[in-house]
CSV table of C-alpha atoms in Angstrom, one decimal:
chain,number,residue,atom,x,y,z
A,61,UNK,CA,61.4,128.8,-45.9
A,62,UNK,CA,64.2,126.5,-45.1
A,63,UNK,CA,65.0,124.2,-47.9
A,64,UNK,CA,65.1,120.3,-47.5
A,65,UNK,CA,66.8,118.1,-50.1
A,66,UNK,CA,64.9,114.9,-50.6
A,67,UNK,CA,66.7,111.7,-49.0
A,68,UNK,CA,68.2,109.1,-51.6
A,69,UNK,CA,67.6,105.6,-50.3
A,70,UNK,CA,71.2,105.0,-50.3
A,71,UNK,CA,71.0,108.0,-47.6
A,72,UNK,CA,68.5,106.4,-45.4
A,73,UNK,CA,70.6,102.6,-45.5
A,74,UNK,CA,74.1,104.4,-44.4
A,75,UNK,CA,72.1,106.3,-41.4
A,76,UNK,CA,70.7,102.9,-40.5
A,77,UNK,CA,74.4,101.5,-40.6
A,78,UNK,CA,75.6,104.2,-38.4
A,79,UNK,CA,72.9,104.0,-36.2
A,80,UNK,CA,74.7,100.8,-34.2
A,81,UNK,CA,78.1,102.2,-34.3
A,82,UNK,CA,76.8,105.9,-32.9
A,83,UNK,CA,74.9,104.0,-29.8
A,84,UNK,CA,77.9,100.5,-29.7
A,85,UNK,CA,80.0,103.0,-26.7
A,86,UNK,CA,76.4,103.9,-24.6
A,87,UNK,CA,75.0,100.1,-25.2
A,88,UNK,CA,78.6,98.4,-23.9
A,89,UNK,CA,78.4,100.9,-20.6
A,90,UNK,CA,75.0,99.9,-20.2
A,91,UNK,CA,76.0,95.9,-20.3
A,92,UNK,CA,78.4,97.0,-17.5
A,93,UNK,CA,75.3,97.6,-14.9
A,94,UNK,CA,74.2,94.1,-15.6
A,95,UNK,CA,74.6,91.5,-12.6
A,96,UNK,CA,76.1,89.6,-14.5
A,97,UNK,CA,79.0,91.6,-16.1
A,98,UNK,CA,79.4,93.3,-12.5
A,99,UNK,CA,80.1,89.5,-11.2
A,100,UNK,CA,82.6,88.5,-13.7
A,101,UNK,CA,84.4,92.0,-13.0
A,102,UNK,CA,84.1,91.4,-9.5
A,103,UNK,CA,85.6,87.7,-10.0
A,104,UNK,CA,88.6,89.0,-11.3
A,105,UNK,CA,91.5,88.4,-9.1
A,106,UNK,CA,94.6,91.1,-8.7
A,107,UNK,CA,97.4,89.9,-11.2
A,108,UNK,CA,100.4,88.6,-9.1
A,109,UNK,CA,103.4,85.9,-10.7
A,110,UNK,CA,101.4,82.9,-9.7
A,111,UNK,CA,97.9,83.1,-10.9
A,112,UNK,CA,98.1,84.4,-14.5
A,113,UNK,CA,96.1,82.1,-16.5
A,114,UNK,CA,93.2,82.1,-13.8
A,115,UNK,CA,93.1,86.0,-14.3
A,116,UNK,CA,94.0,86.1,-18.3
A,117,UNK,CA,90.7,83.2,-18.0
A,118,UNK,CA,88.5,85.9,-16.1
A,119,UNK,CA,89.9,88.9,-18.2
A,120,UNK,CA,88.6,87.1,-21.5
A,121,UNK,CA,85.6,86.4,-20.1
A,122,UNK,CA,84.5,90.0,-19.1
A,123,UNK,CA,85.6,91.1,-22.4
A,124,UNK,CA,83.6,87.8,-24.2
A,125,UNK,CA,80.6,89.5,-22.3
A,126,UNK,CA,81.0,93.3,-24.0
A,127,UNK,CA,82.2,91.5,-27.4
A,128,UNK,CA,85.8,93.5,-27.1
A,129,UNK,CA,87.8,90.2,-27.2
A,130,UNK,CA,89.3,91.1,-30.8
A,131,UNK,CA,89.4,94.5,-30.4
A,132,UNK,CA,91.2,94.4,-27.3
A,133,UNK,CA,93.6,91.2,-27.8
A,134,UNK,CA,94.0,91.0,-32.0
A,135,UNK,CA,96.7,92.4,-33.6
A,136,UNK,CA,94.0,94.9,-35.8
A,137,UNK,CA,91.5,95.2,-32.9
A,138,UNK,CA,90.6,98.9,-32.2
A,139,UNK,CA,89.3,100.4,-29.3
A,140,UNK,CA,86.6,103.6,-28.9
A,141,UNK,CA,87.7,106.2,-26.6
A,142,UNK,CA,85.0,105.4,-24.0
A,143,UNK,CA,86.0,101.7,-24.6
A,144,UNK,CA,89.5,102.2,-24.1
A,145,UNK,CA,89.2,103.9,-20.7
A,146,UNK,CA,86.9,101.5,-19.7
A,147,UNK,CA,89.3,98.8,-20.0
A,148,UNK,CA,92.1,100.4,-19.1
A,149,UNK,CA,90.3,101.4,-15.7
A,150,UNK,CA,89.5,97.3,-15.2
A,151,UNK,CA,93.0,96.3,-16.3
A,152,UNK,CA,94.8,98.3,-14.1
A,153,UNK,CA,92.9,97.9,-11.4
A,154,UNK,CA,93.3,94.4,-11.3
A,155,UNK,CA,97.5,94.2,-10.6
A,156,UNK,CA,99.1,94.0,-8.0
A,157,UNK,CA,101.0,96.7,-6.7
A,158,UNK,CA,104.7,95.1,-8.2
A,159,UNK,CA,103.1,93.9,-11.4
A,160,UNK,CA,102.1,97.0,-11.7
A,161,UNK,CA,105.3,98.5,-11.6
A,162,UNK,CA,106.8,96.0,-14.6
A,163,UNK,CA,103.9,96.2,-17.0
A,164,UNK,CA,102.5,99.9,-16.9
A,165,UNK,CA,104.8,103.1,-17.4
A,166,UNK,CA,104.4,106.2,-19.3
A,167,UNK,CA,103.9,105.1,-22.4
A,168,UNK,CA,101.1,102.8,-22.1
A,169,UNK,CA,99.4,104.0,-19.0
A,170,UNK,CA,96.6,105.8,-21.6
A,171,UNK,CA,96.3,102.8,-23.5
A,172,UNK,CA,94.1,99.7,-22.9
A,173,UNK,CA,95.4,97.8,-26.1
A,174,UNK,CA,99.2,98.5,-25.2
A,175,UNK,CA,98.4,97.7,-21.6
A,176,UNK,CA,97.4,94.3,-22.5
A,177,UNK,CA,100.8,93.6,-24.9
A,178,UNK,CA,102.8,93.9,-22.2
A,179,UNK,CA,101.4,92.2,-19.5
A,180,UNK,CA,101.1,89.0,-22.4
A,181,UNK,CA,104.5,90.2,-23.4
A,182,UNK,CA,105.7,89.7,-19.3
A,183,UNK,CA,103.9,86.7,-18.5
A,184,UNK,CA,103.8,84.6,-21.9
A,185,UNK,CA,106.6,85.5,-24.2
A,186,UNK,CA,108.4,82.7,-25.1
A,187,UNK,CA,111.7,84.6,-25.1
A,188,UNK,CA,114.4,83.0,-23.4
A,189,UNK,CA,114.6,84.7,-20.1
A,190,UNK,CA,110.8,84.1,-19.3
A,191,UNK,CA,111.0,80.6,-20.2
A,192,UNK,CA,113.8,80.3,-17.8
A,193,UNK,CA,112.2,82.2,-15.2
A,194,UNK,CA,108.6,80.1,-15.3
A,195,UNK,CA,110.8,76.4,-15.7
A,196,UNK,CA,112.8,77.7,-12.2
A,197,UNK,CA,109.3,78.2,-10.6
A,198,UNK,CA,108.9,74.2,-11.0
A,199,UNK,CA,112.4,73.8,-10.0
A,200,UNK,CA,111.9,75.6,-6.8
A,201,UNK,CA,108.9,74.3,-5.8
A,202,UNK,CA,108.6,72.4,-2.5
A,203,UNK,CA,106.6,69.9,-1.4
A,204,UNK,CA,104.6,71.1,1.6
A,205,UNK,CA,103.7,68.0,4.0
A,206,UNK,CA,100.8,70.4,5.7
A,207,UNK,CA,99.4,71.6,2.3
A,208,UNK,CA,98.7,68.9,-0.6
A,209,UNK,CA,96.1,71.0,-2.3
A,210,UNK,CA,98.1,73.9,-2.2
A,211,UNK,CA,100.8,71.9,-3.9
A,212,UNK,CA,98.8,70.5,-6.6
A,213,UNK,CA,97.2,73.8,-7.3
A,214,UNK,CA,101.3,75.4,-7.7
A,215,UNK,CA,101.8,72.2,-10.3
A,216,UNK,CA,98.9,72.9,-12.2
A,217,UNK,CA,99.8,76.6,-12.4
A,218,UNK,CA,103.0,76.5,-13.4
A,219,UNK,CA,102.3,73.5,-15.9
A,220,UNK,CA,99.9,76.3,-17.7
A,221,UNK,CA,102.6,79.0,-18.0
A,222,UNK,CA,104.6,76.3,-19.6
A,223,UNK,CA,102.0,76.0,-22.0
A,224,UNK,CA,102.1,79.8,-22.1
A,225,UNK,CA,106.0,80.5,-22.7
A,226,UNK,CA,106.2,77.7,-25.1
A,227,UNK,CA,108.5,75.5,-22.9
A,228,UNK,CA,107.8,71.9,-24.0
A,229,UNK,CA,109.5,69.0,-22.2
A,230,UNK,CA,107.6,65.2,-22.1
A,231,UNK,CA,105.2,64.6,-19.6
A,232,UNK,CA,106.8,61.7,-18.2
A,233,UNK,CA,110.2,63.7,-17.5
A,234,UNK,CA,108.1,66.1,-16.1
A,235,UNK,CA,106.1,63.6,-13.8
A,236,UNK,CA,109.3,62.1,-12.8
A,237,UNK,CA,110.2,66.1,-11.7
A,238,UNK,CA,106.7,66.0,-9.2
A,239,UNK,CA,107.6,63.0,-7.7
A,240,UNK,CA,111.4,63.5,-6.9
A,241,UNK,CA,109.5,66.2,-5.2
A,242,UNK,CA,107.4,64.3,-2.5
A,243,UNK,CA,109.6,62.8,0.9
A,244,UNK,CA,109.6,59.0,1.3
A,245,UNK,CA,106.5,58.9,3.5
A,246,UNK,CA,104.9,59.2,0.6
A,247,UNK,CA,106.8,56.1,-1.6
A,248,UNK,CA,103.8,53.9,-1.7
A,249,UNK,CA,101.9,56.8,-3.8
A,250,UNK,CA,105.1,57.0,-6.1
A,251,UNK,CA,105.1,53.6,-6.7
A,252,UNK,CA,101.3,53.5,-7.3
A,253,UNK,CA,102.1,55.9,-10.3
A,254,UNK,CA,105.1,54.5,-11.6
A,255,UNK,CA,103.2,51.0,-11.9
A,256,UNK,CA,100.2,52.1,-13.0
A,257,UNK,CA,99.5,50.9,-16.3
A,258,UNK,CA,98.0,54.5,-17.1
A,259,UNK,CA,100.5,56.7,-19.1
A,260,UNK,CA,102.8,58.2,-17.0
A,261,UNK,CA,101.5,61.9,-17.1
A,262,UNK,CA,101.6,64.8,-14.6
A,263,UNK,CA,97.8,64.4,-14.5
A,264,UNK,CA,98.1,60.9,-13.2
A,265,UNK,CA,100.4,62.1,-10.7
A,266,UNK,CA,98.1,64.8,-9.3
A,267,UNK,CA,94.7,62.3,-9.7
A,268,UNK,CA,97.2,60.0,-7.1
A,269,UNK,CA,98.0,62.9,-4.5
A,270,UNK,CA,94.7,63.8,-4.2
A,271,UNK,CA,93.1,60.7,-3.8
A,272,UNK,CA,96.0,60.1,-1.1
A,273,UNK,CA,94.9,63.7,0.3
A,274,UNK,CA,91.2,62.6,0.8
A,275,UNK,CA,91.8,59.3,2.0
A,276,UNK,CA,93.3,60.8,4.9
A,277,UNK,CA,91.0,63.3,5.6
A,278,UNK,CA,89.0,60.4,5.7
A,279,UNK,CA,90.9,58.7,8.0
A,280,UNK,CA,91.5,62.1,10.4
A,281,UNK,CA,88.6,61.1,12.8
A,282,UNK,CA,90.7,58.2,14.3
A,283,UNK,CA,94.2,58.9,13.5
A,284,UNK,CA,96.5,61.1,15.3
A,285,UNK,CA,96.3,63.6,11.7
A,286,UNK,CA,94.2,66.3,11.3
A,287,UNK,CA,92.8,67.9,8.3
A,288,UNK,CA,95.1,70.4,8.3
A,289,UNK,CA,98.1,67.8,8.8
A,290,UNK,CA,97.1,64.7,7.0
A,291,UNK,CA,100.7,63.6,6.1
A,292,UNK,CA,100.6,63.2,10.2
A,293,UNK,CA,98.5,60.0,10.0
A,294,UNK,CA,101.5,58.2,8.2
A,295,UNK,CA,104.2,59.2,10.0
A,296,UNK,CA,104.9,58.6,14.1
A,297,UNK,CA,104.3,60.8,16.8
A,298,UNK,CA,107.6,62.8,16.2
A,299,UNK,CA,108.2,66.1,15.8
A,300,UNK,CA,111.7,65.6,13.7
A,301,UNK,CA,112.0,66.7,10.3
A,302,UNK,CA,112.7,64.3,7.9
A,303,UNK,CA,115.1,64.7,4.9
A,304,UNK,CA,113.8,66.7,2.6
A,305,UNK,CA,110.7,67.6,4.2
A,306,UNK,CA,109.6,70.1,6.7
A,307,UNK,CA,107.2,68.6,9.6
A,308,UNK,CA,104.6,71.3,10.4
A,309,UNK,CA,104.8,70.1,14.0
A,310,UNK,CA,108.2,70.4,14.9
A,311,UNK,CA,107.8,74.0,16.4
A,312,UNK,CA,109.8,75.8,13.8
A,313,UNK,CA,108.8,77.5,10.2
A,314,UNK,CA,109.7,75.8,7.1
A,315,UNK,CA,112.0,79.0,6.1
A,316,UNK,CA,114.2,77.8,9.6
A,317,UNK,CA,114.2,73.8,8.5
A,318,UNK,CA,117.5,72.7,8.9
A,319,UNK,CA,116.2,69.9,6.8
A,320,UNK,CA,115.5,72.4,3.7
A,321,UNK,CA,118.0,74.3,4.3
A,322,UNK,CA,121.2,72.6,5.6
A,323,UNK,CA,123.3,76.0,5.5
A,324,UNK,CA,121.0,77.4,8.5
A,325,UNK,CA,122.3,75.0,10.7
A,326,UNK,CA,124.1,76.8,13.8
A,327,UNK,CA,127.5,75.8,14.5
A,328,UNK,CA,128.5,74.8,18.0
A,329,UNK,CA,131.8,74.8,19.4
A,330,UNK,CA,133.1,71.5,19.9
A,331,UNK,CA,133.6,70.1,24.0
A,332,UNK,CA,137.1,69.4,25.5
A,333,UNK,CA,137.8,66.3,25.4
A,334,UNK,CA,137.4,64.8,28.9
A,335,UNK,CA,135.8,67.8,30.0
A,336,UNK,CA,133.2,67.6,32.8
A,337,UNK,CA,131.1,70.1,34.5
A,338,UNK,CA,130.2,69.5,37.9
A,339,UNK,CA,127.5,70.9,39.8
A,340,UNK,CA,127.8,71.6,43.9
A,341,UNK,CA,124.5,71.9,46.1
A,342,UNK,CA,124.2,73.5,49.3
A,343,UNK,CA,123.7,70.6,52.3
């Protein structure tokens, strides 16, 4: 007969510890057939160089669901095989096609924990060139007359990857940064913020813009504006550009604003003096 050596209870306490860690890989697959998980995966948006904190946000989220924060984003974490390739499968298939191309190459393509150090590395290190890169997104952005959310959501955004890269400038130089930003139709909301006896703050500057925003949505039903076009309800009937800011209904895109972009402007050949051109009809 087949012998059996008696169990020690020290024996059956290290089978009960290994139990978890033998099922941890088939239980975390399981989680990811919950609605729930399925949702926050799905909610993930593809990785592009304006919406990084969103998707880092919905990343740690998903992995807050499986409990692989740490072991995915600390500097000890480990990862199981089936772990790995299931992060790795999530990860990359939530870049874009040219983010893709600067955080993924052949050595970290088969590894979910590398994968992850560089795209932090590329979006959030505080070296240098990346600060300079994320302060010149500020520095180029434009005010767009037809798209006020759209602007305070590009503010917001790039005030996080400042937080991100480490840059730190005061708020109030910053503030002053947004509203060198907005064209003079818009001075009485400047001067709303610079008066206000609030701290001057990017926040306050945003609060102002969009309670300008919605009072003239509120205002579209009788105005010449439209929700699309509020800025139209404070400025006349024209179709001119004004300096510094692109009208949406002047008939040409803001990348062919003379007003934005002075060096576009065509140059005509100048008239002879006392030149006149004369135009004969048939009697």
């Amino acid at each position: 007969s087949k012998l059996t050596l008696p169990m020690l209870d020290g024996d059956n306490q290290n089978l009960a510890d290994q139990k978890p860690s033998t099922t941890a890989d088939s239980t975390n697959m399981e989680r990811l057939e919950t609605p729930i998980l399925k949702t926050a995966i799905e909610a993930i948006p593809l990785l592009n160089l304006d919406n990084y904190s969103s998707w880092k946000n919905r990343v740690e989220n998903m992995l807050d669901l499986q409990d692989l924060y740490d072991n995915l984003t600390k500097e000890k974490g480990t990862l199981t095989r089936s772990q790995d390739v299931q992060l790795r499968t999530i990860l990359t298939s939530k870049l874009e096609l040219s983010i893709h191309a600067n955080v993924i190459d052949h050595t970290n393509e088969k590894d979910a924990r590398a994968i992850w150090k560089s795209i932090s590395n590329y979006f959030a290190s505080s070296q240098s060139s990346n600060r300079a890169r994320v302060f010149k997104e500020l520095l180029r952005l434009r005010f767009n007359t037809g798209d006020i959310p759209g602007f305070i959501t590009s503010i917001k955004t790039i005030l996080a990857r400042f937080h991100e890269v480490g840059i730190d400038i005061l708020e109030d130089i910053v503030t002053y940064m947004i509203l060198d930003k907005l064209p003079s139709a818009l001075d009485n909301v400047v001067e709303r913020i610079t008066h206000s006896e609030k701290e001057i703050k990017p926040e306050l500057a945003l609060e102002q813009l969009r309670v300008y925003y919605n009072d003239q949505l509120a205002m579209g039903g009788g105005g010449s504006g439209s929700k699309n076009d509020p800025m139209a309800l404070v400025t006349d009937s024209s179709r001119k550009c004004k300096k510094g800011a692109h009208n949406p209904l002047s008939g040409h895109s803001e990348s062919n604003c003379w007003t934005l972009y002075p060096e576009c402007h065509p140059v005509f050949p100048s008239k002879p003096s006392g030149s006149r051109t004369e135009a004969t009809f048939p009697s």
